[in-house]
Short mmCIF file of C-alpha atoms in Angstrom, two decimals:
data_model
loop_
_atom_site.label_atom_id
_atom_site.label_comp_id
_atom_site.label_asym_id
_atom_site.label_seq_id
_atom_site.Cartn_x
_atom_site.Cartn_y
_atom_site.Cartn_z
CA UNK A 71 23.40 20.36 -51.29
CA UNK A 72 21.62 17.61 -49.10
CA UNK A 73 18.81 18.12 -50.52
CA UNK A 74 20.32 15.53 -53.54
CA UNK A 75 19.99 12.17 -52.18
CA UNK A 76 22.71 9.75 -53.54
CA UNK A 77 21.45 6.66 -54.44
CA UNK A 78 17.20 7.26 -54.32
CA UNK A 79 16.64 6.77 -57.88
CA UNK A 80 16.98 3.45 -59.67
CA UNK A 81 18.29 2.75 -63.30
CA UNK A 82 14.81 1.95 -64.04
CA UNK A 83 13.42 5.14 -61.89
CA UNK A 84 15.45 6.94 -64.34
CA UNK A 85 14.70 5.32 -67.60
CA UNK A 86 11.24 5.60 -66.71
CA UNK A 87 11.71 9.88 -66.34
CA UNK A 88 13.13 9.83 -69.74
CA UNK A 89 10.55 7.98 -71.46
CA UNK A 90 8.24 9.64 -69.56
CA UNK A 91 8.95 13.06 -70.71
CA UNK A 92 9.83 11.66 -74.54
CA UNK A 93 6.76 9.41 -75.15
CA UNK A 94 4.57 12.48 -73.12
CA UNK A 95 5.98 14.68 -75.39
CA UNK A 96 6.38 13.17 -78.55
CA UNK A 97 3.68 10.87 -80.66
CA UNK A 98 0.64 12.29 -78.44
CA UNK A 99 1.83 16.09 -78.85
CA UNK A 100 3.28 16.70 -82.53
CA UNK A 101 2.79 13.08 -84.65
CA UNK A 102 0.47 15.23 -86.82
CA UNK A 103 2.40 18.35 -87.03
CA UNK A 104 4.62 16.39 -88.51
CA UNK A 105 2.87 14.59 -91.22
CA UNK A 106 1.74 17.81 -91.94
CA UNK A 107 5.25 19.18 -92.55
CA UNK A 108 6.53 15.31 -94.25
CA UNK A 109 3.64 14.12 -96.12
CA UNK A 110 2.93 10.42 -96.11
CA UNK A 111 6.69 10.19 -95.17
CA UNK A 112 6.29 11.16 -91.85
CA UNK A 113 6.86 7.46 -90.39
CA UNK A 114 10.70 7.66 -91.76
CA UNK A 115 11.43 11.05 -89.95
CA UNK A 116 10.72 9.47 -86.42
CA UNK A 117 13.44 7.23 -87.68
CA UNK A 118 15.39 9.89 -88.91
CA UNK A 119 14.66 12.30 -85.50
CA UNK A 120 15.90 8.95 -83.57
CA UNK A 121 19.25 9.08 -85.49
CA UNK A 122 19.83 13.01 -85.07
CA UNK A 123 19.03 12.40 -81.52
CA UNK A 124 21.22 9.37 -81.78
CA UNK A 125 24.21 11.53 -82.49
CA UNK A 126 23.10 14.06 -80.11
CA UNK A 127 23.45 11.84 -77.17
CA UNK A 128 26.62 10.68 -77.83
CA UNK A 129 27.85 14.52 -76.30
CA UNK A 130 25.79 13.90 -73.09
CA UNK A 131 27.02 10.34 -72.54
CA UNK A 132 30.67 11.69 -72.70
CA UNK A 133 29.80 14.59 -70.32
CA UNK A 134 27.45 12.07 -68.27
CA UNK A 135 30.55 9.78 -67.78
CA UNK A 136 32.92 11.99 -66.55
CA UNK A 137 30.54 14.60 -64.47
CA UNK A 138 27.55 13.06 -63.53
CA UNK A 139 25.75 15.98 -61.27
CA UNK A 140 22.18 17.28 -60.25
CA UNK A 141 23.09 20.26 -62.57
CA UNK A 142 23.02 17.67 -65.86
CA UNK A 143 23.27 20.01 -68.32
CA UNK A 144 23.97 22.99 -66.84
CA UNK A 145 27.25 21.45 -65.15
CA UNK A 146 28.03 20.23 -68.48
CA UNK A 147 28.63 23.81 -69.52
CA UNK A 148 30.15 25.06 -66.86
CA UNK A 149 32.61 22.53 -67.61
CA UNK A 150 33.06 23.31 -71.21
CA UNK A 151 32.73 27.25 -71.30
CA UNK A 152 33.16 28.12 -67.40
CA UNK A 153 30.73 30.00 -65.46
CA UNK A 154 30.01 33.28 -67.79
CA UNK A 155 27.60 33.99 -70.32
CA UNK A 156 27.46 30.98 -72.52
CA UNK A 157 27.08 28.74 -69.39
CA UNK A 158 24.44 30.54 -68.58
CA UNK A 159 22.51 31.60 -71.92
CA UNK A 160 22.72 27.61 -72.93
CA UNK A 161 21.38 26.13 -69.33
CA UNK A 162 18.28 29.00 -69.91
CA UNK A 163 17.27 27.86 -73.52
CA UNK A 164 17.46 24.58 -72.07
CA UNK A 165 14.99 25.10 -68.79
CA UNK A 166 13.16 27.06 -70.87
CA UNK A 167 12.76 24.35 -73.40
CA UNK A 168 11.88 21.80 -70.91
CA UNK A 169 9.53 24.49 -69.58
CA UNK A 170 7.90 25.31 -72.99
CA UNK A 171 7.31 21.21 -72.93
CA UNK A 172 5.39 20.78 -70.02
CA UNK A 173 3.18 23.20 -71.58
CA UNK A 174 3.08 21.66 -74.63
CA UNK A 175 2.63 18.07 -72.84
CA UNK A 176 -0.73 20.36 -70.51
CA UNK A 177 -2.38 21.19 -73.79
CA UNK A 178 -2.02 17.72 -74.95
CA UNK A 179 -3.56 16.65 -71.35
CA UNK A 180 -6.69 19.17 -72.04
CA UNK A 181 -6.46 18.18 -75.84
CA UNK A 182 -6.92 14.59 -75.66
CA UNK A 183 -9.21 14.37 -72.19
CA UNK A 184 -12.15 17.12 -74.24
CA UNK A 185 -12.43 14.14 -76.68
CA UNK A 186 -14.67 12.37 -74.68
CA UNK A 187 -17.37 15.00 -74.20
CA UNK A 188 -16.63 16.31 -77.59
CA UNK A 189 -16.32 19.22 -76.70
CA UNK A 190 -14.76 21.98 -79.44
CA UNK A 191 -11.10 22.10 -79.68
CA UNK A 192 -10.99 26.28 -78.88
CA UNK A 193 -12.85 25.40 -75.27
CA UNK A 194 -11.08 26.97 -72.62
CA UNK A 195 -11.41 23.51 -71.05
CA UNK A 196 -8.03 22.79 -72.68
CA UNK A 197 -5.87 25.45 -70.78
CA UNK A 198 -7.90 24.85 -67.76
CA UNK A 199 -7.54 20.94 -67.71
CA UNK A 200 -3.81 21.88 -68.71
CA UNK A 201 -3.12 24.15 -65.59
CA UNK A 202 -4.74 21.15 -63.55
CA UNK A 203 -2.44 19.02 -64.52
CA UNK A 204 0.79 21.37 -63.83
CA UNK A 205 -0.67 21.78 -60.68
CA UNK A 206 -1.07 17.80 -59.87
CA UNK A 207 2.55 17.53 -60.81
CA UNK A 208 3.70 20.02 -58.40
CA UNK A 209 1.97 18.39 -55.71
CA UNK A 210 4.21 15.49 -56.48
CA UNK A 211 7.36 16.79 -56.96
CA UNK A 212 7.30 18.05 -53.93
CA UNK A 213 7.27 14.53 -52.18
CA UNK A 214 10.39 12.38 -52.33
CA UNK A 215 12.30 11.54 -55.40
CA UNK A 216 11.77 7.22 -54.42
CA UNK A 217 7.79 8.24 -54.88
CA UNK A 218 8.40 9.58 -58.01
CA UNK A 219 10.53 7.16 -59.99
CA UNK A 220 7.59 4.88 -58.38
CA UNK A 221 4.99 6.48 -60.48
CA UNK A 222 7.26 7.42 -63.48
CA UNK A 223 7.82 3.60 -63.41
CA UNK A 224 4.38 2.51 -63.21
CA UNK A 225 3.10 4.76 -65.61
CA UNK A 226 5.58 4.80 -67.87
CA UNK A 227 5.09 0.53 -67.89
CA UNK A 228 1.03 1.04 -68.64
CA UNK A 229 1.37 4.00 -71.57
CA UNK A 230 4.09 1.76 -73.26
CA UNK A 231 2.24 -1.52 -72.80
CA UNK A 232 -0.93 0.45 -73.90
CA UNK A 233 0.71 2.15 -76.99
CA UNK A 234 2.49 -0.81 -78.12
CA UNK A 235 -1.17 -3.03 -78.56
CA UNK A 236 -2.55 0.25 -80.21
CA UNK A 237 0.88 0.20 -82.68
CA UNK A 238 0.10 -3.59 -83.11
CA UNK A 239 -3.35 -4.15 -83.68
CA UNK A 240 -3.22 -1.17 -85.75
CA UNK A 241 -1.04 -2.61 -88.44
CA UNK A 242 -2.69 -5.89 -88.46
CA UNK A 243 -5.75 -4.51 -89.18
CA UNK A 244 -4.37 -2.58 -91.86
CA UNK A 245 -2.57 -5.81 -93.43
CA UNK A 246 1.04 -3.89 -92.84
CA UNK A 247 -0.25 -1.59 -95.43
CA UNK A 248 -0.07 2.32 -95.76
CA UNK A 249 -2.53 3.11 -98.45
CA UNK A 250 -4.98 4.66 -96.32
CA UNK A 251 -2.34 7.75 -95.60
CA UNK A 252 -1.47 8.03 -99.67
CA UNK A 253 -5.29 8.82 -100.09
CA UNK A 254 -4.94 12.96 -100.95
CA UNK A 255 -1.35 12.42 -100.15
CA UNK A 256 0.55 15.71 -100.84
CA UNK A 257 3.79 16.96 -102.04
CA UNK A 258 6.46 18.24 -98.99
CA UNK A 259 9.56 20.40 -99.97
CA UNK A 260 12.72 19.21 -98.62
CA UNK A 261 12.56 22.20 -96.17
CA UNK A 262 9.57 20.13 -95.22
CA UNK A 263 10.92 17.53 -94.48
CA UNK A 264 13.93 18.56 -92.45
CA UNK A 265 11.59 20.82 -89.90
CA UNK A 266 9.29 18.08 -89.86
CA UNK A 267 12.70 16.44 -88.34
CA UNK A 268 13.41 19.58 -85.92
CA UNK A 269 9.39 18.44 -84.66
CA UNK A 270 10.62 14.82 -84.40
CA UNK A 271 13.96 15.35 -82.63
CA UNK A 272 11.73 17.44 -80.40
CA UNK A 273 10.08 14.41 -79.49
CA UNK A 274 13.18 12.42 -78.44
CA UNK A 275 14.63 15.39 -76.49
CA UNK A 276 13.36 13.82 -72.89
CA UNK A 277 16.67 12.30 -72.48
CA UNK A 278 18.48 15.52 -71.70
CA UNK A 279 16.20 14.77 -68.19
CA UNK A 280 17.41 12.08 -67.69
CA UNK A 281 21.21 14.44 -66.82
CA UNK A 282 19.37 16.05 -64.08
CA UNK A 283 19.62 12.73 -61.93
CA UNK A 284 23.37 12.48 -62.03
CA UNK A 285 23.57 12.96 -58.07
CA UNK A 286 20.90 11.01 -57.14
CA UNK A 287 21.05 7.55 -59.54
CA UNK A 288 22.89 4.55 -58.70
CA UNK A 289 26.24 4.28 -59.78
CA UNK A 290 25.73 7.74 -61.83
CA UNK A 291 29.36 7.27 -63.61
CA UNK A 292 27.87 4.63 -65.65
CA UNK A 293 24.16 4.51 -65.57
CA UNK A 294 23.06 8.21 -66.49
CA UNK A 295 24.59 6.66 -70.23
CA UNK A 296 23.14 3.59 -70.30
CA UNK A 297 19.25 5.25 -69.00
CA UNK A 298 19.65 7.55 -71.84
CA UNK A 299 20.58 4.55 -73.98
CA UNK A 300 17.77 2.50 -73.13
CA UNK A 301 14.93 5.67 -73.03
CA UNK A 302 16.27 6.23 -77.04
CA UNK A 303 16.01 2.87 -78.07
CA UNK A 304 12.39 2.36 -76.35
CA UNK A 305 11.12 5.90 -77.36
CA UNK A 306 12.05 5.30 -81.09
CA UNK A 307 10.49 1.51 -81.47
CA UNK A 308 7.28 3.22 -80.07
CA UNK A 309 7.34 5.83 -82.32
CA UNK A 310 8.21 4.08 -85.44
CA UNK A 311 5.61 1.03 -84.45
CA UNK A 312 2.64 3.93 -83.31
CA UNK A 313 2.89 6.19 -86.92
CA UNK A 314 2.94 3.30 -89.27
CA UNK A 315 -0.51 2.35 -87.77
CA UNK A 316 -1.44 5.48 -87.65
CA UNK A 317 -0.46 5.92 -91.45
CA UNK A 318 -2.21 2.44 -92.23
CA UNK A 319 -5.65 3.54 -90.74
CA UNK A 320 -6.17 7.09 -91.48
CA UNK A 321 -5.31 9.11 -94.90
CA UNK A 322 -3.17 12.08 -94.48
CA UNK A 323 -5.95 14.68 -94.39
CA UNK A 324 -7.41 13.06 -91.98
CA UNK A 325 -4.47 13.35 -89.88
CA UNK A 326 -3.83 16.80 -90.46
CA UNK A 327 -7.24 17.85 -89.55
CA UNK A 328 -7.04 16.01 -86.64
CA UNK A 329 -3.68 17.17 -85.69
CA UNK A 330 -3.43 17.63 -82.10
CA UNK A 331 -5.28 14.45 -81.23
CA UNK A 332 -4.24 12.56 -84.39
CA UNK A 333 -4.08 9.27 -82.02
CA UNK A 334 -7.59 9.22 -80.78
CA UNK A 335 -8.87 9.54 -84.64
CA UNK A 336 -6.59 6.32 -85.68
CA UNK A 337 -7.89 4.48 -82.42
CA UNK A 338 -11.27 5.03 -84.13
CA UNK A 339 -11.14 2.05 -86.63
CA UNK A 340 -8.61 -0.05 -84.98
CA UNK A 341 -10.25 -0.51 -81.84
CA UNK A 342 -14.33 0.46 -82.73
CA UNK A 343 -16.12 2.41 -79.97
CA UNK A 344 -13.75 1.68 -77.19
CA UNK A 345 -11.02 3.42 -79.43
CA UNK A 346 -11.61 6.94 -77.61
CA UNK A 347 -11.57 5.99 -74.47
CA UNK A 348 -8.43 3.94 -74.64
CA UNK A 349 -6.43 6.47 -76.72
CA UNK A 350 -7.52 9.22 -74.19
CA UNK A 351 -7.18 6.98 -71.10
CA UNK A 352 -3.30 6.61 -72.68
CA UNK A 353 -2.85 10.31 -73.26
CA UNK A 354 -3.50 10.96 -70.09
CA UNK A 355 -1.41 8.38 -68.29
CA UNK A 356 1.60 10.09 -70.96
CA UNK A 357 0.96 13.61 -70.38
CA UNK A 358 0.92 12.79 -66.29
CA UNK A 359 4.16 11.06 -66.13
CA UNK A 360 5.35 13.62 -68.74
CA UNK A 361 5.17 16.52 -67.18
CA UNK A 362 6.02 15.46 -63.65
CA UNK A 363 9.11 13.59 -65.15
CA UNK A 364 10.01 17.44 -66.67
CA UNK A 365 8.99 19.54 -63.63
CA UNK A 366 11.48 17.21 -61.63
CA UNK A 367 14.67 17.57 -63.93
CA UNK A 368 14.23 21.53 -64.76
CA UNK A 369 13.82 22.48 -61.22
CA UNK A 370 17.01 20.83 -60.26
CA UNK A 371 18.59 22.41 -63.35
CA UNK A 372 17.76 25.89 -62.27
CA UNK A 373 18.56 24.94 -58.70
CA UNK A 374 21.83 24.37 -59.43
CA UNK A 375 22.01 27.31 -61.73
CA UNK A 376 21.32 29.34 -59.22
CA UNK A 377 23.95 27.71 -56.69
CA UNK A 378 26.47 28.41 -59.51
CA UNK A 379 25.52 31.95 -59.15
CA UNK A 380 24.87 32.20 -62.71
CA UNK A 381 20.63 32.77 -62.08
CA UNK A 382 18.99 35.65 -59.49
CA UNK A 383 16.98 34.38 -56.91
CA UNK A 384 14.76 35.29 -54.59
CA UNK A 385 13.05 33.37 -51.80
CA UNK A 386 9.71 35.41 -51.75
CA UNK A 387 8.62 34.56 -48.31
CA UNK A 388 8.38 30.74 -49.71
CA UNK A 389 9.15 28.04 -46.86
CA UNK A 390 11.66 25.31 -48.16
CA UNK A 391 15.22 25.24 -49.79
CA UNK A 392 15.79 27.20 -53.53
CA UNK A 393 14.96 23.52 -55.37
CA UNK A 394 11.70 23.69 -53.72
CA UNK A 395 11.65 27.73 -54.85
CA UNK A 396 12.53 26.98 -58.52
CA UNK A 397 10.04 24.30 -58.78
CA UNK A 398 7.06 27.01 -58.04
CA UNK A 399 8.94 29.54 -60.76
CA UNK A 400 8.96 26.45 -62.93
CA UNK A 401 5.21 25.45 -62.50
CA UNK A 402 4.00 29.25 -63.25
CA UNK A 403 5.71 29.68 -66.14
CA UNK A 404 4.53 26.41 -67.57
CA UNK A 405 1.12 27.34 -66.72
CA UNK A 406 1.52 30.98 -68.45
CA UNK A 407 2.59 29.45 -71.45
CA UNK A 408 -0.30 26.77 -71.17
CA UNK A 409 -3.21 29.37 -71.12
CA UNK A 410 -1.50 31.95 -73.62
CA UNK A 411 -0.19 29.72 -76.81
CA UNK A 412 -1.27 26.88 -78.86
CA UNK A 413 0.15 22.94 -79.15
CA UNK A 414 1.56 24.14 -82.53
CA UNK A 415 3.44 27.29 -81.56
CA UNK A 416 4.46 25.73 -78.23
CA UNK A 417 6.33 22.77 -80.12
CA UNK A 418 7.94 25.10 -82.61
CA UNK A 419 9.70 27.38 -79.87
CA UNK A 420 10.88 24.49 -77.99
CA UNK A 421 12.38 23.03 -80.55
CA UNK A 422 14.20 26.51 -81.93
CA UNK A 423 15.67 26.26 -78.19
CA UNK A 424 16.69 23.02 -77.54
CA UNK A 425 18.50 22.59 -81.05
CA UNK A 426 20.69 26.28 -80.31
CA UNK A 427 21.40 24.72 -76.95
CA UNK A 428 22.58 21.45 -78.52
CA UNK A 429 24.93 23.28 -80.57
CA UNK A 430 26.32 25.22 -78.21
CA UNK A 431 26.58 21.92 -76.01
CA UNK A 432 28.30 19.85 -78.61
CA UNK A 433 30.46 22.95 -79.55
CA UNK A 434 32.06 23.28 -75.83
CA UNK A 435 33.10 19.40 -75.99
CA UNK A 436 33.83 19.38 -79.43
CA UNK A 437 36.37 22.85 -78.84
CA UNK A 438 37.19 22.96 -75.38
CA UNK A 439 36.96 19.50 -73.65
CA UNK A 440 38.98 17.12 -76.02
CA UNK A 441 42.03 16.88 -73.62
CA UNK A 442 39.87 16.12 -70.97
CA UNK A 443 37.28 13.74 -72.77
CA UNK A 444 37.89 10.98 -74.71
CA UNK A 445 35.80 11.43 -77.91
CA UNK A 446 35.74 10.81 -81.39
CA UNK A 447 35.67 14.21 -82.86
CA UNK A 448 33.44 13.14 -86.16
CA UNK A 449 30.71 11.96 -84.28
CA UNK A 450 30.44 15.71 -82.38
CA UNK A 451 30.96 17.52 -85.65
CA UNK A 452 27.99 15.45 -87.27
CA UNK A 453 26.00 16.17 -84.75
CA UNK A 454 26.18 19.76 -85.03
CA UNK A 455 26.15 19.49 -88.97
CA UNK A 456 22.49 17.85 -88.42
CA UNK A 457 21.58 20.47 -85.87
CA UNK A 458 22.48 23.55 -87.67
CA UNK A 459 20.69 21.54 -91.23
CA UNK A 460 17.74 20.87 -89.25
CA UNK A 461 17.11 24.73 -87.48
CA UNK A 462 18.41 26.46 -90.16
CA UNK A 463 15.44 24.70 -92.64
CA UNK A 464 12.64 25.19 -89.54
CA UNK A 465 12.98 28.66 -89.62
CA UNK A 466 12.65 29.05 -93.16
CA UNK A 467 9.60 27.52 -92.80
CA UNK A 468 8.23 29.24 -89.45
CA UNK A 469 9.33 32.36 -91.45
CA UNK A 470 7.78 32.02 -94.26
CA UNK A 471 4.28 30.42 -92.68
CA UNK A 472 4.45 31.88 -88.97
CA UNK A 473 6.63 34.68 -88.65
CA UNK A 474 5.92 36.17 -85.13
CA UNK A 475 7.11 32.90 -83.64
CA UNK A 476 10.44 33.38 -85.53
CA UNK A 477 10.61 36.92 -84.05
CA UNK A 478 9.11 35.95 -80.77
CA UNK A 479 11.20 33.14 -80.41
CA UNK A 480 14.50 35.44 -81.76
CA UNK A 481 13.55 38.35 -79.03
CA UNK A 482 12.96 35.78 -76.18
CA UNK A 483 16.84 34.16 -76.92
CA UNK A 484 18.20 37.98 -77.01
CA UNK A 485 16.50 38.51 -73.94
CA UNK A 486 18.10 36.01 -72.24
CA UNK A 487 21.70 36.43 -73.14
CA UNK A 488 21.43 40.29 -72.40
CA UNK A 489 20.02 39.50 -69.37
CA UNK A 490 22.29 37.05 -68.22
CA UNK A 491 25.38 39.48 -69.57
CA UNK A 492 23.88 42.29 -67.25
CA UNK A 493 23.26 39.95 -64.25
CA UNK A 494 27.50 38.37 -64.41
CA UNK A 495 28.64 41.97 -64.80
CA UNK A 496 26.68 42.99 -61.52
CA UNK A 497 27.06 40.07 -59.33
CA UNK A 498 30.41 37.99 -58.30
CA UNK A 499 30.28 34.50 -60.25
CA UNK A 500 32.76 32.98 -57.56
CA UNK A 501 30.67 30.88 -55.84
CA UNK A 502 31.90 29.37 -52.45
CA UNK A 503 28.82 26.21 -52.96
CA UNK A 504 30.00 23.22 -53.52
CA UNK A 505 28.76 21.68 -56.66
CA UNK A 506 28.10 17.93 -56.62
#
């Protein structure tokens, strides 16, 4: 496995890949899918997605401890259910939520750069400029991993810098007040309100990426914790400080209409003229770091997937080792999704996959780890209490308001466990690799 370089990626390097992918993700992407699910509450369920995620982490921390590896998540399983179907099923929903959100993060790329030409939002500009992107960040991932916490770093520093002064000017000039967003404020349901919180802990998700870089970080045994620490606690101060200027400028139709590029309409009266450009010049310095933060983590997951024997593979006539391989599967699967589904849809189906995988991920430490973990059982149980709350209310209301991404979504997670149940029974799961 020496294609995992111990040491080449910095605390910072890989706080900087977890914000990236969170703050990529999260307020550019879905901030007004969700205060169209919450209502003029939809400051509080950032907070409240930062405390579900809050609890959340607390399983990867343990298993981050005690295995730090390249496989992150993936080992994590193996650990708790052994290599068989679960292992397997739960590392899938995972790559293929990262997956699904470096799509989501394209669109937002294509959404947010079309606002300076205003150019319609059903342009097939946006999956174009979307597959660009994808592209870009496979052009970098395939350099070293120093170059990359480089540019995570340095964009990660100018997007937060940049969204903080749009967070602060934005509630000055709105007196710390939020009456703008109770202008033709609306009613939510509480099933409203809890799937605008599946959206939210969507947002915070990035940290899982941050797993991937167990074999590579410095002193892995105690810093994988204390980067996904540190991402959480920057990720949710953004988010909290970026929607209550957003709800302080602009009422809540106006952020609903605007909903994929809610950000760029609130830059409008806090910063004048220049607002666009420096809301858009910020979405794209988010979505960049992002996705190439996301593309680097997955393709190590299913790398090491696939050197547990628990994935197929197959080389194609491609030049380089399999990390190199499941990087290009990674990239044209993003860029299917990109082209074929909307912001909306894209968010909802990542979000159905990361919270089963969290369950099943708490579950395995919670039932089969305690004797080799250290952990206070309450904290895992809440966590899955929240998790099962929070999906079992967002597909409800995907049901009842978009039901072929319930049944898409349902199909696609059948899929995958048959498939991986038909691909153990045919192939030996002994593998001789070493897993580090």
């Amino acid at each position: 496995m020496n294609r995992y370089k111990p040491n080449s990626l910095t605390l910072t390097g890989a706080v900087s890949l977890g914000t990236g992918v969170m703050i990529g993700a999260g307020i550019f992407a879905i901030l007004g899918q969700v205060a169209e699910l919450a209502g003029t509450s939809f400051p509080i369920i950032f907070f409240i997605g930062a405390i579900v995620a809050a609890f959340s982490a607390y399983s990867y921390i343990k298993f981050s401890n005690t295995y730090p590896s390249a496989g992150g998540i993936a080992m994590y399983l193996e650990k708790a259910y052994g290599k068989g179907v679960v292992t397997g099923f739960g590392a899938l929903l995972m790559a293929f939520s990262m997956v699904i959100n470096e799509s989501l993060v394209a669109r937002t790329f294509g959404t947010y750069t079309i606002q300076l030409f205003n150019i319609d939002q059903g342009s097939f500009l946006v999956p174009l400029l979307g597959v660009g992107l994808l592209i870009f960040a496979f052009a970098i991932n395939i350099s070293s991993n120093r170059l990359i916490g480089k540019i995570s770093f340095f964009m990660s520093l100018a997007k937060i810098a940049g969204i903080s002064i749009f967070g602060i000017i934005g509630l000055w000039l709105a007196d710390f007040s939020f009456t703008s967003t109770s202008l033709g404020s609306m009613e939510a349901t509480t099933e409203g309100y809890l799937a605008a919180v599946a959206l939210a802990v969507l947002a915070y998700k990035g940290f899982t990426t941050i797993t991937n870089s167990g074999s590579e970080i410095v002193d892995p045994h105690h810093n994988v914790s204390r980067a996904i620490v540190i991402s959480l606690a920057i990720c949710a101060t953004i988010y909290l400080l970026v929607s209550f200027a957003v709800a302080g400028n602009l009422a809540l139709p106006e952020i609903i209409e605007a909903k994929d590029f809610a950000l760029a309409e609130a830059a409008k009266p806090v910063f004048g003229t220049y607002g666009l450009w420096f809301t858009v010049a910020l979405a794209i310095i988010a979505t960049v770091s992002g996705v190439i933060a996301s593309v680097f983590a997955v393709s190590r997951m299913l790398a090491m997937l696939t050197d547990m024997n628990l994935i197929p593979h197959r080389h194609f006539g491609m030049p380089g080792d399999i990390q190199k391989h499941t990087l290009v599967y990674t990239i044209v699967v993003a860029i299917l999704l990109t082209i074929f589904f909307d912001l909306s849809r894209i968010a909802s189906l990542g979000a159905i996959f990361y919270l089963v995988m969290d369950i099943i991920m708490h579950w395995g430490l919670l039932r089969n780890m305690r004797n080799k973990i250290k952990i206070r059982s309450y904290v895992v149980i809440t966590a899955i209490v929240l998790d099962v709350v929070v999906l079992g209310a967002f597909l409800l209301i995907k049901a009842s308001t978009d039901i072929l991404l319930v049944v898409v979504a349902l199909t696609m997670m059948g899929l995958i466990f048959i498939g991986m149940k038909l691909f153990l029974q045919t192939h030996a799961i002994g593998s001789t690799h070493k897993v580090t």
